[in-house]
Coordinates of C-alpha atoms and ligand atoms in Angstrom, one line a residue:
X1 CA -17.6 10.1 -23.8
X2 CA -18.4 12.3 -26.8
X3 CA -18.0 15.9 -28.1
X4 CA -20.8 18.4 -27.7
X5 CA -20.7 21.2 -30.1
X6 CA -22.2 24.5 -29.9
X7 CA -22.2 27.6 -32.2
X8 CA -22.8 30.8 -30.5
X9 CA -22.9 34.4 -31.3
X10 CA -22.6 37.0 -28.5
X11 CA -24.4 40.3 -29.2
X12 CA -26.6 43.0 -27.8
X13 CA -30.2 42.3 -27.5
X14 CA -33.2 44.6 -26.3
X15 CA -34.6 42.6 -23.5
X16 CA -37.2 43.1 -20.7
X17 CA -35.9 40.8 -17.9
X18 CA -37.9 42.6 -15.3
X19 CA -40.5 44.1 -17.7
X20 CA -38.5 47.2 -18.3
X21 CA -36.8 47.1 -21.7
X22 CA -32.9 47.5 -21.5
X23 CA -30.0 46.6 -23.6
X24 CA -28.4 43.3 -22.5
X25 CA -25.7 40.9 -23.8
X26 CA -27.3 37.8 -25.2
X27 CA -26.4 34.8 -26.9
X28 CA -27.9 33.7 -30.3
X29 CA -30.3 36.6 -29.8
X30 CA -31.6 35.4 -26.4
X31 CA -31.0 36.1 -22.7
X32 CA -30.1 34.0 -20.7
X33 CA -27.6 32.0 -22.7
X34 CA -28.4 28.5 -23.7
X35 CA -28.0 25.8 -21.1
X36 CA -25.1 23.4 -21.9
X37 CA -25.7 19.8 -20.8
X38 CA -23.0 17.3 -20.9
X39 CA -21.8 14.0 -19.3
X40 CA -18.8 13.6 -17.3
X41 CA -15.8 13.0 -19.5
X42 CA -17.4 14.9 -22.5
X43 CA -15.6 17.4 -24.5
X44 CA -17.5 20.6 -24.8
X45 CA -16.8 22.6 -27.9
X46 CA -18.1 26.2 -28.3
X47 CA -17.3 28.1 -31.3
X48 CA -17.9 31.7 -30.1
X49 CA -18.4 34.5 -32.4
X50 CA -18.3 38.1 -31.1
X51 CA -21.0 40.2 -32.5
X52 CA -20.5 42.9 -30.0
X53 CA -19.7 45.7 -32.5
X54 CA -17.0 47.6 -30.5
X55 CA -16.0 45.4 -27.5
X56 CA -13.9 42.2 -27.0
X57 CA -15.5 39.3 -25.1
X58 CA -14.4 36.1 -23.4
X59 CA -16.5 33.4 -21.5
X60 CA -15.5 31.7 -18.2
X61 CA -16.7 28.1 -17.7
X62 CA -17.1 28.6 -13.9
X63 CA -16.2 25.4 -11.9
X64 CA -14.5 23.6 -14.9
X65 CA -11.0 23.0 -14.0
X66 CA -9.5 23.1 -17.5
X67 CA -7.0 20.3 -17.0
X68 CA -4.6 20.5 -20.0
X69 CA -6.6 23.4 -21.5
X70 CA -5.7 26.5 -19.5
X71 CA -6.2 28.7 -22.5
X72 CA -9.9 27.9 -22.5
X73 CA -10.5 29.2 -19.0
X74 CA -12.0 32.4 -20.5
X75 CA -10.5 35.1 -18.4
X76 CA -9.4 38.2 -20.3
X77 CA -5.8 39.2 -19.8
X78 CA -5.0 36.1 -17.8
X79 CA -5.8 33.0 -20.0
X80 CA -6.4 34.6 -23.3
X81 CA -6.8 37.9 -25.3
X82 CA -10.3 39.2 -25.5
X83 CA -12.0 37.9 -28.7
X84 CA -12.3 40.9 -30.9
X85 CA -15.5 42.0 -32.7
X86 CA -16.4 39.7 -35.8
X87 CA -13.8 37.3 -34.7
X88 CA -14.4 33.6 -33.5
X89 CA -12.7 31.7 -30.7
X90 CA -13.2 28.0 -30.1
X91 CA -13.4 26.9 -26.6
X92 CA -12.7 23.2 -26.3
X93 CA -12.4 21.6 -22.8
X94 CA -13.2 18.6 -20.8
X95 CA -16.4 18.4 -18.6
X96 CA -14.2 16.9 -15.8
X97 CA -16.7 16.2 -13.1
X98 CA -20.5 15.8 -12.8
X99 CA -22.1 18.8 -11.1
X100 CA -24.0 22.1 -11.3
X101 CA -22.0 24.7 -13.0
X102 CA -22.6 28.0 -15.1
X103 CA -20.7 30.2 -17.5
X104 CA -20.3 33.9 -17.8
X105 CA -18.4 36.7 -19.3
X106 CA -15.1 37.5 -17.6
X107 CA -14.2 40.8 -19.4
X108 CA -14.8 44.1 -17.7
X109 CA -18.4 43.9 -16.2
X110 CA -20.0 41.9 -18.9
X111 CA -21.4 39.3 -16.6
X112 CA -23.5 42.0 -15.1
X113 CA -24.9 42.9 -18.6
X114 CA -26.4 39.4 -18.7
X115 CA -23.8 37.2 -20.4
X116 CA -24.4 34.0 -18.7
X117 CA -26.0 30.7 -18.6
X118 CA -26.2 27.2 -16.9
X119 CA -23.7 24.4 -17.4
X120 CA -24.9 21.1 -16.2
X121 CA -22.7 18.0 -16.1
X122 CA -24.4 14.7 -15.6
X123 CA -22.6 11.7 -14.2
X124 CA -21.1 9.3 -16.8
X125 CA -23.0 6.5 -18.1
X126 CA -23.1 3.7 -15.7
X127 CA -22.6 5.9 -12.8
X128 CA -25.0 6.8 -10.2
X129 CA -25.8 9.8 -8.1
X130 CA -25.5 9.0 -4.4
X131 CA -29.2 10.0 -3.9
X132 CA -32.5 9.4 -5.6
X133 CA -34.8 11.8 -7.3
X134 CA -37.7 11.6 -9.9
X135 CA -37.2 14.9 -11.6
X136 CA -34.9 17.9 -11.9
X137 CA -35.4 21.7 -11.8
X138 CA -32.8 24.3 -12.6
X139 CA -32.6 27.8 -11.1
X140 CA -30.1 30.4 -12.2
X141 CA -30.2 33.5 -9.9
X142 CA -29.0 36.8 -10.8
X143 CA -29.4 40.5 -9.8
X144 CA -30.2 43.2 -12.5
X145 CA -29.1 47.0 -12.7
X146 CA -30.8 49.3 -15.1
X147 CA -27.7 51.4 -15.4
X148 CA -25.5 50.3 -18.2
X149 CA -22.4 48.5 -17.3
X150 CA -20.3 51.1 -19.2
X151 CA -21.8 53.7 -17.0
X152 CA -21.4 51.6 -13.8
X153 CA -17.6 51.0 -14.8
X154 CA -17.1 54.7 -15.3
X155 CA -18.7 55.5 -11.9
X156 CA -16.6 53.0 -10.1
X157 CA -13.4 54.5 -11.5
X158 CA -14.4 58.3 -11.1
X159 CA -13.4 60.6 -8.4
X160 CA -15.7 61.4 -6.7
X161 CA -16.7 57.6 -6.7
X162 CA -20.0 56.7 -7.8
X163 CA -21.2 53.5 -6.3
X164 CA -23.6 51.3 -8.4
X165 CA -26.2 51.1 -5.4
X166 CA -28.5 48.1 -5.1
X167 CA -29.9 46.1 -8.0
X168 CA -33.4 47.2 -9.4
X169 CA -34.6 43.6 -9.5
X170 CA -33.4 39.9 -8.7
X171 CA -34.0 37.6 -11.6
X172 CA -34.7 33.8 -11.6
X173 CA -33.7 32.1 -14.9
X174 CA -33.5 35.7 -16.2
X175 CA -37.0 36.8 -15.1
X176 CA -38.1 39.3 -12.5
X177 CA -40.6 42.1 -12.0
X178 CA -39.4 45.7 -11.3
X179 CA -41.3 47.8 -9.1
X180 CA -44.8 46.6 -10.1
X181 CA -43.6 43.4 -8.7
X182 CA -45.4 40.3 -8.0
X183 CA -43.8 40.3 -4.7
X184 CA -45.6 43.6 -3.7
X185 CA -48.8 42.2 -5.2
X186 CA -48.8 39.3 -2.9
X187 CA -47.3 41.1 0.1
X188 CA -49.8 43.9 0.2
X189 CA -52.7 41.9 -1.5
X190 CA -53.2 44.8 -3.9
X191 CA -54.5 44.3 -7.4
X192 CA -51.9 43.8 -10.0
X193 CA -51.7 46.1 -13.0
X194 CA -48.3 44.7 -13.6
X195 CA -47.6 43.4 -17.3
X196 CA -46.4 40.1 -15.8
X197 CA -47.6 38.2 -18.8
X198 CA -45.1 39.7 -21.1
X199 CA -43.0 36.8 -22.3
X200 CA -39.6 38.1 -21.1
X201 CA -40.6 38.8 -17.6
X202 CA -43.5 36.4 -16.8
X203 CA -42.6 34.6 -13.5
X204 CA -41.1 31.2 -13.8
X205 CA -43.3 28.2 -13.0
X206 CA -41.8 24.9 -12.1
X207 CA -44.2 22.0 -12.8
X208 CA -44.1 19.3 -10.4
X209 CA -46.1 16.0 -9.7
X210 CA -47.3 15.4 -6.1
X211 CA -45.4 13.0 -3.9
X212 CA -42.1 13.0 -5.9
X213 CA -38.6 13.9 -5.1
X214 CA -37.0 16.6 -7.0
X215 CA -33.4 17.7 -7.4
X216 CA -33.3 21.6 -7.7
X217 CA -30.0 22.8 -9.1
X218 CA -29.3 26.4 -8.0
X219 CA -26.5 28.6 -9.0
X220 CA -25.9 32.4 -8.5
X221 CA -24.2 34.5 -11.0
X222 CA -25.2 37.9 -9.1
X223 CA -23.1 40.7 -9.8
X224 CA -23.4 42.2 -6.2
X225 CA -26.1 40.5 -4.0
X226 CA -25.9 37.6 -1.7
X227 CA -29.1 35.8 -1.8
X228 CA -31.2 33.6 0.2
X229 CA -33.9 31.1 -1.1
X230 CA -36.8 29.5 0.4
X231 CA -39.8 27.3 -0.8
X232 CA -43.1 27.9 1.1
X233 CA -43.9 24.8 3.2
X234 CA -40.9 22.7 1.8
X235 CA -37.8 21.7 3.5
X236 CA -34.7 21.4 1.3
X237 CA -32.0 18.8 1.8
X238 CA -28.6 20.2 0.6
X239 CA -26.6 17.5 -1.3
X240 CA -24.3 19.3 -3.6
X241 CA -22.1 22.4 -3.4
X242 CA -20.0 23.5 -6.4
X243 CA -20.0 20.1 -8.1
X244 CA -19.0 18.2 -5.0
X245 CA -21.4 16.0 -2.9
X246 CA -21.8 17.2 0.6
X247 CA -23.2 15.4 3.8
X248 CA -26.9 15.9 3.3
X249 CA -28.4 18.5 5.7
X250 CA -32.1 19.7 5.9
X251 CA -32.9 23.5 5.9
X252 CA -35.8 25.9 5.7
X253 CA -34.0 28.4 3.6
X254 CA -30.3 28.6 2.2
X255 CA -27.9 31.3 1.4
X256 CA -26.3 31.5 -1.9
X257 CA -23.4 33.7 -2.7
X258 CA -22.3 34.9 -6.2
X259 CA -20.4 32.1 -7.8
X260 CA -21.6 29.3 -5.8
X261 CA -23.9 26.4 -6.8
X262 CA -26.0 23.8 -4.9
X263 CA -28.4 21.0 -5.6
X264 CA -31.3 20.5 -3.1
X265 CA -33.8 17.6 -3.0
X266 CA -37.4 18.5 -2.1
X267 CA -40.4 16.1 -1.7
X268 CA -43.7 17.4 -3.1
X269 CA -45.8 16.0 -0.1
X270 CA -47.8 19.3 0.7
X271 CA -51.4 19.8 -0.1
X272 CA -51.5 19.2 -3.9
X273 CA -54.4 21.6 -4.3
X274 CA -52.2 24.6 -3.8
X275 CA -49.1 26.1 -5.7
X276 CA -46.2 27.4 -3.5
X277 CA -43.9 30.3 -3.8
X278 CA -40.2 30.0 -4.3
X279 CA -38.8 33.3 -2.9
X280 CA -35.3 34.8 -3.2
X281 CA -34.1 37.7 -1.3
X282 CA -31.0 40.0 -0.4
X283 CA -28.6 39.0 2.3
X284 CA -25.7 41.0 3.7
X285 CA -26.5 44.5 2.3
X286 CA -29.4 46.6 3.4
X287 CA -32.0 45.3 0.7
X288 CA -33.5 47.9 -1.5
X289 CA -34.7 45.3 -4.0
X290 CA -37.8 43.3 -3.7
X291 CA -37.6 39.5 -3.5
X292 CA -37.7 37.6 -6.8
X293 CA -40.7 35.0 -6.9
X294 CA -41.2 31.8 -8.9
X295 CA -44.1 29.4 -8.5
X296 CA -43.8 25.8 -7.6
X297 CA -46.8 24.4 -9.7
X298 CA -48.3 21.2 -8.4
X299 CA -49.8 19.2 -11.2
X300 CA -52.7 19.5 -12.4
X301 CA -53.3 23.1 -10.7
X302 CA -53.3 25.9 -13.1
X303 CA -49.8 27.6 -13.1
X304 CA -51.4 31.0 -13.0
X305 CA -53.2 30.0 -9.8
X306 CA -51.3 32.2 -7.1
X307 CA -50.2 30.3 -4.0
X308 CA -52.5 30.7 -1.1
X309 CA -49.7 31.2 1.4
X310 CA -47.6 34.3 1.5
X311 CA -44.1 34.0 0.2
X312 CA -41.4 32.8 2.5
X313 CA -39.6 35.8 4.0
X314 CA -35.8 36.2 3.8
X315 CA -34.0 36.3 7.2
X316 CA -33.0 39.8 8.2
X317 CA -30.2 41.0 5.8
X318 CA -27.7 41.4 8.7
X319 CA -28.6 38.2 10.5
X320 CA -25.0 36.9 10.1
X321 CA -25.4 34.2 12.7
X322 CA -28.1 32.7 10.5
X323 CA -25.7 32.7 7.6
X324 CA -22.9 31.2 9.4
X325 CA -25.0 28.4 10.7
X326 CA -25.9 27.5 7.2
X327 CA -22.4 27.8 5.8
X328 CA -20.8 25.9 8.6
X329 CA -23.1 22.9 8.0
X330 CA -21.5 22.3 4.6
X331 CA -19.3 19.5 5.1
X332 CA -17.8 16.9 2.6
X333 CA -19.7 13.7 1.8
X334 CA -17.9 10.5 2.7
X335 CA -15.9 9.5 -0.3
X336 CA -14.9 13.0 -1.1
X337 CA -11.1 13.2 -1.7
X338 CA -9.3 14.4 1.5
X339 CA -6.7 17.2 1.8
X340 CA -2.9 16.5 2.3
X341 CA -2.4 16.7 6.1
X342 CA 0.2 19.4 5.9
X343 CA 0.9 22.5 3.8
X344 CA 4.2 23.5 2.1
X345 CA 3.3 27.2 1.5
X346 CA 1.2 29.6 3.5
X347 CA -0.2 32.8 2.0
X348 CA -2.2 35.2 4.1
X349 CA -4.3 37.7 2.0
X350 CA -5.6 40.9 3.7
X351 CA -8.8 42.3 1.9
X352 CA -8.9 46.0 2.3
X353 CA -10.8 48.8 0.8
X354 CA -8.2 51.4 -0.3
X355 CA -7.4 54.6 -2.4
X356 CA -5.2 55.2 -5.4
X357 CA -5.1 58.8 -6.4
X358 CA -8.1 59.6 -4.5
X359 CA -10.1 56.7 -6.3
X360 CA -11.7 53.9 -4.1
X361 CA -10.4 50.6 -4.8
X362 CA -10.0 47.1 -3.2
X363 CA -6.6 45.9 -2.4
X364 CA -5.0 42.5 -1.5
X365 CA -1.9 42.9 0.7
X366 CA -2.0 46.4 -0.4
X367 CA -2.0 45.9 -4.2
X368 CA -5.1 46.6 -6.3
X369 CA -5.4 44.1 -9.3
X370 CA -5.2 45.8 -12.8
X371 CA -5.0 43.6 -15.8
X372 CA -2.4 44.2 -18.4
X373 CA -2.8 44.0 -22.1
X374 CA -0.9 40.8 -22.6
X375 CA -2.5 37.5 -21.2
X376 CA -0.4 36.1 -18.3
X377 CA -0.5 32.6 -19.6
X378 CA 1.3 33.7 -22.9
X379 CA 3.8 36.2 -21.3
X380 CA 4.8 33.5 -18.6
X381 CA 5.1 30.6 -21.0
X382 CA 7.2 32.7 -23.4
X383 CA 9.1 34.8 -20.8
X384 CA 8.2 38.1 -22.2
X385 CA 9.9 40.3 -20.0
X386 CA 8.1 43.5 -21.3
X387 CA 4.8 42.1 -20.2
X388 CA 5.8 40.6 -17.0
X389 CA 6.0 42.4 -13.5
X390 CA 8.9 40.7 -12.1
X391 CA 8.2 41.5 -8.5
X392 CA 7.0 39.1 -5.9
X393 CA 3.7 39.9 -4.3
X394 CA 3.5 39.9 -0.5
X395 CA 2.5 36.8 1.0
X396 CA 1.6 38.2 4.2
X397 CA 0.6 41.5 5.8
X398 CA 1.8 43.6 9.0
X399 CA 1.1 41.6 12.1
X400 CA 0.0 44.8 13.8
X401 CA -2.7 45.4 11.2
X402 CA -6.0 46.2 13.1
X403 CA -8.8 44.5 11.0
X404 CA -11.6 46.2 13.2
X405 CA -11.0 49.7 12.2
X406 CA -10.7 51.5 8.8
X407 CA -7.1 51.4 7.4
X408 CA -5.0 54.2 9.0
X409 CA -3.2 54.8 5.7
X410 CA -5.5 53.7 2.9
X411 CA -3.0 54.5 0.0
X412 CA -2.5 51.5 -2.0
X413 CA -0.9 50.9 -5.5
X414 CA -1.9 49.0 -8.7
X415 CA -0.3 45.7 -9.8
X416 CA -0.7 42.4 -11.5
X417 CA 2.1 40.5 -9.9
X418 CA 1.8 36.7 -10.0
X419 CA 2.0 34.4 -7.1
X420 CA 4.2 31.6 -8.6
X421 CA 3.3 28.3 -7.0
X422 CA 5.6 25.3 -7.0
X423 CA 3.9 22.7 -9.2
X424 CA 2.4 19.9 -7.2
X425 CA 2.8 21.8 -3.9
X426 CA 0.2 22.1 -1.3
X427 CA -1.1 25.7 -0.6
X428 CA -2.9 27.2 2.3
X429 CA -4.6 30.5 1.9
X430 CA -6.0 32.5 4.7
X431 CA -8.4 35.1 3.5
X432 CA -8.6 37.8 6.0
X433 CA -11.4 40.3 5.9
X434 CA -11.2 43.7 7.5
X435 CA -13.0 47.0 8.0
X436 CA -13.6 49.1 4.8
X437 CA -13.0 52.8 4.4
X438 CA -16.0 53.8 6.5
X439 CA -16.2 53.0 10.2
X440 CA -18.2 50.1 11.3
X441 CA -18.4 48.6 7.7
X442 CA -17.2 45.2 6.5
X443 CA -18.8 43.3 3.9
X444 CA -19.3 39.7 2.7
X445 CA -17.0 38.7 -0.2
X446 CA -17.3 35.2 -2.0
X447 CA -13.9 34.2 -3.4
X448 CA -13.6 32.1 -6.4
X449 CA -10.6 30.0 -7.6
X450 CA -10.1 29.2 -11.1
X451 CA -8.5 25.9 -12.2
X452 CA -9.1 24.1 -9.0
X453 CA -11.4 22.9 -6.2
X454 CA -10.1 23.7 -2.6
X455 CA -10.8 22.4 0.8
X456 CA -12.4 24.8 3.2
X457 CA -10.5 24.1 6.3
X458 CA -12.2 26.7 8.6
X459 CA -13.7 30.0 9.4
X460 CA -13.2 32.4 12.3
X461 CA -13.8 35.9 13.6
X462 CA -11.4 38.8 13.9
X463 CA -7.7 38.4 12.9
X464 CA -6.5 34.9 12.2
X465 CA -3.8 33.8 14.5
X466 CA -1.5 30.7 14.4
X467 CA -3.5 29.1 17.2
X468 CA -6.4 28.8 14.8
X469 CA -4.5 26.2 12.8
X470 CA -5.3 23.6 15.4
X471 CA -9.0 24.1 14.8
X472 CA -8.6 23.4 11.1
X473 CA -11.1 20.7 9.9
X474 CA -9.1 17.9 8.3
X475 CA -11.7 15.3 8.8
X476 CA -14.4 16.2 6.3
X477 CA -13.8 19.8 4.8
X478 CA -15.9 20.4 1.8
X479 CA -14.4 20.8 -1.6
X480 CA -15.5 23.9 -3.4
X481 CA -14.5 26.5 -5.9
X482 CA -16.1 29.6 -4.2
X483 CA -16.1 30.3 -0.6
X484 CA -17.3 33.2 1.5
X485 CA -15.4 35.4 3.9
X486 CA -17.6 37.0 6.6
X487 CA -17.4 40.5 7.8
X488 CA -14.4 41.0 10.1
X489 CA -13.7 37.3 9.7
X490 CA -11.2 34.9 8.0
X491 CA -11.7 31.8 5.9
X492 CA -8.8 29.1 5.5
X493 CA -8.5 27.1 2.4
X494 CA -6.1 24.5 0.9
X495 CA -5.4 23.2 -2.5
X496 CA -2.8 21.4 -4.3
X497 CA -1.2 23.4 -7.3
X498 CA -1.5 20.5 -9.8
X499 CA -2.9 22.1 -12.7
X500 CA -0.5 23.8 -15.1
X501 CA -1.7 27.3 -16.0
X502 CA -2.4 30.6 -14.8
X503 CA -5.4 31.1 -12.5
X504 CA -7.3 34.0 -11.2
X505 CA -8.5 34.1 -7.6
X506 CA -10.9 36.8 -6.9
X507 CA -14.0 38.2 -5.2
X508 CA -16.9 37.2 -7.3
X509 CA -18.8 40.5 -6.8
X510 CA -18.4 42.0 -10.2
X511 CA -17.7 45.6 -9.0
X512 CA -15.3 44.4 -6.4
X513 CA -13.2 42.6 -9.1
X514 CA -13.3 45.6 -11.3
X515 CA -12.1 47.7 -8.4
X516 CA -9.1 45.4 -7.9
X517 CA -10.1 42.7 -5.5
X518 CA -8.3 39.7 -6.8
X519 CA -4.9 38.1 -7.3
X520 CA -3.3 35.8 -9.9
X521 CA -1.7 32.4 -9.3
X522 CA 0.6 30.5 -11.6
X523 CA 1.9 26.8 -11.5
X524 CA 3.7 24.4 -13.8
X525 CA 3.4 26.8 -16.9
X526 CA 6.4 24.9 -18.5
X527 CA 4.2 22.0 -18.6
X528 CA 1.3 23.9 -20.6
X529 CA 1.1 22.5 -24.1
X530 CA 0.8 24.5 -27.3
X531 CA -1.4 27.6 -26.6
X532 CA -3.6 28.2 -29.6
X533 CA -2.3 31.4 -31.3
X534 CA -6.0 32.8 -31.5
X535 CA -5.6 33.2 -27.7
X536 CA -2.5 35.3 -28.0
X537 CA -3.2 37.7 -30.7
X538 CA -2.9 41.0 -28.5
X539 CA -0.2 42.7 -26.4
X540 CA 3.4 41.3 -26.3
X541 CA 2.3 37.8 -27.4
X542 CA 0.6 39.4 -30.3
X543 CA 3.9 41.1 -31.4
X544 CA 5.9 37.7 -30.9
X545 CA 3.4 36.0 -33.3
X546 CA 4.0 38.8 -35.8
X547 CA 7.9 38.5 -35.4
X548 CA 8.0 34.9 -35.7
X549 CA 5.9 35.1 -38.9
X550 CA 8.1 37.8 -40.4
X551 CA 11.4 36.0 -39.6
Ligands
ASC1 O1 -17.2 48.4 -3.1 C1 -17.9 49.1 -2.4 O2 -18.0 50.6 -2.5 C2 -19.3 50.9 -1.7 C3 -18.9 51.7 -0.4 O3 -18.1 50.9 0.3 C4 -18.3 52.9 -0.7 O4 -19.2 53.9 -1.2 C5 -19.9 49.6 -1.3 O5 -21.0 49.4 -0.6 C6 -19.0 48.5 -1.9 O6 -19.3 47.4 -1.7

């Protein structure tokens, strides 16, 4: 166990991730950010300097539970104050569990501007993975919009509402091709005038040796899109999800929702004279974006030799049965910690699209999340009444609410009330999806919980009823940190509130969180150690620091 030190500067960079030059947020002058690699038990230390001239910044370490360091979770206005321009904040936290993770901005919509990278935790020395592989490949998937995030945010909060639309391109390890795409080239078999040799947007090639087994780590940090990935002629065995081992299962293609990560094993046992396409397409929304492609390059073929087979095609965007069949196959591998048999606290969360003063928002039990200027971790720990909303957010919704039709009264209010959980208690959450504002519209929402893994106990169609509890999977529920709710469906999760801190729980679709689709949990905050004052230099906690200094 050792400390791994990183010195990063976050700043704007000119970059051409899809061959069109735009402004992005990069780290140390590059996009995407550097890959962090550590061993289980290591301490990761990132000294983060903010070089964005006029904006704050924070970074969330997605999937890391932050035991004992809740101030390092990197959620603006929840775990810390945004790091101001020209200032430095040091994130110091333990890589608590081996697995495939990533990190990303968690302030405004900075993730969608490109502020992200991979975080991979290997098993500790002397430990073994429960499967064999000869080599490893790493894919970080994202979507990319040409409209700046500031313009996107303004549109989302405008009346009339301006939706961000669909992404211009999908990116694999920060590379894609807009319009003049490789996908169009091979699909239509036209000539390519694309400048795909430009270094920023050249397609990714993954070099492999024939007749070996590779572990491919895949994570999605998309702003909006749900994705599907397939590799021409190669089946994939899924072995890990969100840093937890799963019962291995074999698929031709797999779905990946924003905030999720997976490991799959492939065997390079196909004709070694050919290269093969890795194809990534959009699920769950009518796609207006071409698939992203990468090349699986069998040694010693030239990496620029285009595969002879056409790229695998993504299932129809609205083939939800296909998505569900994949999701339902994800079960815990033997040896995974089991959930408590019973719950002490049930919370039902209704996800609706709503209106506040005519603006379109998303609400949870009719409250749309807005963050305050004081980080909750500080305001709760120090009992700062001025910064706290003292109300108790609703833990249920009206029993006659019809989830199949648009809300009859869509009017909602803003809030940032905290769901206070008893320390060490077992919590069940039912995430209930519903119809949006338009008729016949209900979307996929991948929900991500900070500070914990949770067990996924079950999924169902329509409105959740008490009778569904008898169907909960208590035998081998998968442990995850992100889970999808399907259109018009519900998803049930269970977790133990055993991590002192304040934790966000939200839809990982960036514009949806920005429009209020999230809640905040707190537990055991009295047990939290001394919060570094650098995390508290804003809002009411900032005033408290000044007062203590002046007295
Ligand atoms: O949040 C969203 O808003 C639009 C639409 O519902 C309103 O224009 C959309 O597709 C979303 O996902």
